[in-house]
Structure formats: C-alpha cells, structure tokens
C-alpha cells in the first residue's frame, strides 16, 4: 500500500516537472495558466497525497489499529474539496464565468457533508469487516468449533446444553480474542518487512 501510494506521488511530481519544462516550449496561454495554477497549489496537492496515503496505510492494519483511518481520510477529503474549489476559481478566471461564487457559498456545507460521509462510511466498513470475521468463526447447524470448550459440569452429566456461559468460558474467549489480535498484528508486521 505504501509503495503504490509513493509511486503515485512520484508520478505526480514527474508530471509537474514535465509540465514546467513544456511551459518553455508551448506558447498556449491556457496551458501556461494551468501550469502556474498547479505550481501555486503544489504544496496543497502534496499535502492531500500524504494525508490520503497515511489513511490508506492505517486502513491496511488489523482492527484496533485501523480506527484512525476514517478520520485521516475524512480530513484528506476536506483538503481535496478545497483543491476542487480552487480549480473552479481558476476555471472562472480562464473562461470568464462566475461558477466559483456559487460553489464558494456552498463550500462549508459541502466540506462538512463530505467529511461526515467519508467518516461514517469508513467506520461502517470497519464494523462490517469485524462482523464478517465474527460470522466466519461461527459453525452452522450447531456444530462444535475445534478447540472450543464443550459442556462442563452438570451440563455434561445431564446431557443438556444451555446458552448461558460460565465466567471460565468468558475468560477463555477473552484470552483467545487477545491472542488473535496480537497474532494478527504480528503477521501484519511480518508481511511488511
């Protein structure tokens, strides 16, 4: 994930450098204005790319460590909305229209709505992934999971199985959950090395 995002940032930088070189050979005023616009907003583009890259890196981590990803991506989307508004301003300057005034009035509402949509959809994706992982661990048709504790004590003697769990079973499940989280974190670290 990190490598692909870095390749994208490097390609963006190469395109900007090539556009600046071509500006000396192409005498089109719109092209010159576009390259000047990109040069003026260069650091905003780099900031957007870095924020989205950090958000994608956090998304690649397992459950507890991917919680900051939707917040980071939501802030990146707000900066992207700012860049789009600047594009509309540049388009108005080149074409002599007044579209940017309409969008500048809607900018705070649009940025807030986009922020909330990205934030909610990010946490929804995390919760959905957790739900599918928990469903994958269940055994259909009342089967027994390998290594899971079976009926104990009076349940084993009477042959009855109840849904109530003892504190020992809850403690065992909690220990298995912690082991699973630590094991996944270790596997992610090994993959990235």
Short mmCIF file of C-alpha atoms in Angstrom, two decimals:
data_model
loop_
_atom_site.label_atom_id
_atom_site.label_comp_id
_atom_site.label_asym_id
_atom_site.label_seq_id
_atom_site.Cartn_x
_atom_site.Cartn_y
_atom_site.Cartn_z
CA UNK A 1 0.00 0.00 0.00
CA UNK A 2 2.76 2.42 0.99
CA UNK A 3 4.79 1.61 -2.13
CA UNK A 4 1.89 2.08 -4.53
CA UNK A 5 0.94 5.42 -2.98
CA UNK A 6 4.55 6.59 -3.11
CA UNK A 7 4.73 5.60 -6.78
CA UNK A 8 1.60 7.70 -7.38
CA UNK A 9 3.15 10.71 -5.62
CA UNK A 10 6.39 10.31 -7.60
CA UNK A 11 4.41 10.12 -10.88
CA UNK A 12 2.57 13.32 -9.90
CA UNK A 13 5.89 15.08 -9.24
CA UNK A 14 7.31 13.88 -12.58
CA UNK A 15 4.20 15.15 -14.40
CA UNK A 16 4.52 18.57 -12.72
CA UNK A 17 8.22 18.81 -13.64
CA UNK A 18 7.48 17.81 -17.26
CA UNK A 19 4.67 20.38 -17.44
CA UNK A 20 7.05 23.08 -16.18
CA UNK A 21 9.62 22.09 -18.82
CA UNK A 22 6.98 22.11 -21.57
CA UNK A 23 5.85 25.57 -20.47
CA UNK A 24 9.05 26.97 -22.00
CA UNK A 25 8.26 25.41 -25.39
CA UNK A 26 4.45 25.68 -25.59
CA UNK A 27 3.11 29.20 -26.06
CA UNK A 28 -0.53 28.50 -25.20
CA UNK A 29 -1.86 30.96 -22.55
CA UNK A 30 -4.31 28.38 -21.10
CA UNK A 31 -1.53 25.79 -20.73
CA UNK A 32 0.75 28.38 -19.12
CA UNK A 33 -2.03 29.44 -16.77
CA UNK A 34 -2.75 25.80 -15.87
CA UNK A 35 0.89 25.06 -15.07
CA UNK A 36 1.08 28.24 -13.00
CA UNK A 37 -2.05 27.14 -11.14
CA UNK A 38 -0.51 23.71 -10.41
CA UNK A 39 2.72 25.36 -9.22
CA UNK A 40 0.78 27.66 -6.88
CA UNK A 41 -1.13 24.72 -5.40
CA UNK A 42 1.79 22.29 -5.37
CA UNK A 43 2.05 22.01 -1.59
CA UNK A 44 -1.70 21.52 -1.25
CA UNK A 45 -1.50 18.60 -3.70
CA UNK A 46 1.42 17.08 -1.80
CA UNK A 47 -0.44 17.51 1.49
CA UNK A 48 -3.56 15.81 0.07
CA UNK A 49 -1.49 12.92 -1.30
CA UNK A 50 0.34 12.44 2.01
CA UNK A 51 -2.83 12.56 4.13
CA UNK A 52 -4.60 10.04 1.90
CA UNK A 53 -1.51 7.81 1.89
CA UNK A 54 -1.37 7.81 5.70
CA UNK A 55 -5.09 7.00 5.79
CA UNK A 56 -4.55 4.07 3.41
CA UNK A 57 -1.64 2.79 5.49
CA UNK A 58 -3.80 2.80 8.63
CA UNK A 59 -6.56 1.03 6.68
CA UNK A 60 -4.19 -1.86 5.97
CA UNK A 61 -3.69 -2.58 9.69
CA UNK A 62 -5.92 -5.03 11.59
CA UNK A 63 -8.87 -3.95 13.73
CA UNK A 64 -7.79 -1.88 16.68
CA UNK A 65 -5.04 -0.13 14.75
CA UNK A 66 -7.17 0.87 11.74
CA UNK A 67 -9.52 3.08 13.78
CA UNK A 68 -7.72 6.39 12.88
CA UNK A 69 -8.01 5.66 9.13
CA UNK A 70 -11.53 7.09 8.55
CA UNK A 71 -10.69 10.31 10.43
CA UNK A 72 -7.46 10.84 8.47
CA UNK A 73 -9.17 10.06 5.15
CA UNK A 74 -12.04 12.43 6.03
CA UNK A 75 -9.59 15.29 6.61
CA UNK A 76 -7.88 14.43 3.32
CA UNK A 77 -11.23 14.63 1.55
CA UNK A 78 -11.84 18.11 3.01
CA UNK A 79 -8.50 19.28 1.61
CA UNK A 80 -9.46 17.72 -1.73
CA UNK A 81 -12.71 19.76 -1.69
CA UNK A 82 -10.57 22.88 -1.11
CA UNK A 83 -8.48 21.97 -4.16
CA UNK A 84 -11.61 21.46 -6.27
CA UNK A 85 -12.85 24.92 -5.25
CA UNK A 86 -9.55 26.40 -6.38
CA UNK A 87 -9.95 24.58 -9.70
CA UNK A 88 -13.38 26.22 -10.12
CA UNK A 89 -11.82 29.63 -9.36
CA UNK A 90 -9.12 29.02 -11.97
CA UNK A 91 -11.76 27.89 -14.50
CA UNK A 92 -13.72 31.09 -13.84
CA UNK A 93 -10.58 33.14 -14.41
CA UNK A 94 -9.81 31.37 -17.71
CA UNK A 95 -13.37 31.22 -19.09
CA UNK A 96 -14.74 34.45 -17.52
CA UNK A 97 -17.67 32.74 -15.80
CA UNK A 98 -19.00 33.00 -12.25
CA UNK A 99 -19.36 29.37 -11.17
CA UNK A 100 -16.88 29.66 -8.31
CA UNK A 101 -19.06 32.18 -6.44
CA UNK A 102 -21.87 29.61 -6.24
CA UNK A 103 -19.51 26.88 -5.06
CA UNK A 104 -17.77 29.17 -2.56
CA UNK A 105 -21.14 29.78 -0.88
CA UNK A 106 -21.77 26.03 -0.67
CA UNK A 107 -18.19 25.17 0.32
CA UNK A 108 -18.67 24.93 4.12
CA UNK A 109 -21.78 22.78 3.76
CA UNK A 110 -20.18 20.62 1.07
CA UNK A 111 -16.99 20.11 3.09
CA UNK A 112 -18.96 19.14 6.20
CA UNK A 113 -21.17 16.70 4.30
CA UNK A 114 -18.20 15.07 2.56
CA UNK A 115 -16.31 14.84 5.87
CA UNK A 116 -19.26 13.12 7.57
CA UNK A 117 -19.91 10.76 4.65
CA UNK A 118 -16.28 9.64 4.48
CA UNK A 119 -16.09 9.28 8.27
CA UNK A 120 -19.31 7.27 8.60
CA UNK A 121 -18.57 5.07 5.59
CA UNK A 122 -15.05 4.36 6.90
CA UNK A 123 -16.27 3.22 10.30
CA UNK A 124 -19.10 1.29 8.66
CA UNK A 125 -16.51 -0.60 6.56
CA UNK A 126 -14.50 -1.42 9.70
CA UNK A 127 -17.56 -2.66 11.59
CA UNK A 128 -18.74 -4.62 8.56
CA UNK A 129 -15.34 -6.33 8.31
CA UNK A 130 -15.46 -7.20 12.01
CA UNK A 131 -18.96 -8.58 11.62
CA UNK A 132 -17.92 -10.80 8.70
CA UNK A 133 -14.89 -12.01 10.66
CA UNK A 134 -17.07 -12.92 13.63
CA UNK A 135 -19.55 -14.70 11.33
CA UNK A 136 -16.72 -16.64 9.71
CA UNK A 137 -15.78 -18.03 13.15
CA UNK A 138 -19.27 -19.44 13.78
CA UNK A 139 -20.11 -23.03 12.87
CA UNK A 140 -23.51 -23.61 11.21
CA UNK A 141 -26.03 -26.23 12.28
CA UNK A 142 -25.00 -26.20 15.94
CA UNK A 143 -21.59 -27.78 15.32
CA UNK A 144 -18.68 -27.53 17.73
CA UNK A 145 -15.69 -25.33 16.95
CA UNK A 146 -12.40 -27.20 17.23
CA UNK A 147 -10.67 -26.26 20.46
CA UNK A 148 -13.77 -24.57 21.89
CA UNK A 149 -14.81 -25.68 25.37
CA UNK A 150 -17.63 -28.21 25.37
CA UNK A 151 -20.33 -28.73 28.00
CA UNK A 152 -18.91 -28.90 31.51
CA UNK A 153 -20.05 -29.96 34.95
CA UNK A 154 -23.75 -30.64 35.33
CA UNK A 155 -24.39 -29.97 31.62
CA UNK A 156 -22.17 -32.92 30.65
CA UNK A 157 -23.86 -35.19 33.23
CA UNK A 158 -27.46 -34.24 32.37
CA UNK A 159 -26.92 -34.03 28.62
CA UNK A 160 -28.47 -30.52 28.50
CA UNK A 161 -26.67 -27.73 26.72
CA UNK A 162 -27.67 -24.16 27.60
CA UNK A 163 -26.72 -20.87 26.00
CA UNK A 164 -25.52 -19.41 29.31
CA UNK A 165 -21.74 -19.20 29.58
CA UNK A 166 -19.71 -19.54 32.72
CA UNK A 167 -17.10 -17.00 33.76
CA UNK A 168 -14.38 -19.52 32.87
CA UNK A 169 -15.70 -19.74 29.30
CA UNK A 170 -15.92 -15.96 29.02
CA UNK A 171 -12.34 -15.64 30.30
CA UNK A 172 -11.17 -18.28 27.81
CA UNK A 173 -12.88 -16.44 24.94
CA UNK A 174 -11.35 -13.15 26.05
CA UNK A 175 -7.87 -14.71 26.13
CA UNK A 176 -8.44 -16.20 22.66
CA UNK A 177 -9.55 -12.79 21.37
CA UNK A 178 -6.42 -11.08 22.76
CA UNK A 179 -4.24 -13.83 21.31
CA UNK A 180 -5.93 -13.39 17.92
CA UNK A 181 -5.41 -9.59 17.94
CA UNK A 182 -1.73 -9.90 18.91
CA UNK A 183 -1.18 -12.69 16.38
CA UNK A 184 -2.75 -10.63 13.56
CA UNK A 185 -0.62 -7.63 14.48
CA UNK A 186 2.49 -9.83 14.38
CA UNK A 187 1.51 -11.23 10.97
CA UNK A 188 0.96 -7.74 9.55
CA UNK A 189 4.40 -6.66 10.78
CA UNK A 190 5.99 -9.76 9.22
CA UNK A 191 4.22 -9.08 5.89
CA UNK A 192 5.51 -5.50 5.79
CA UNK A 193 9.13 -6.44 6.49
#
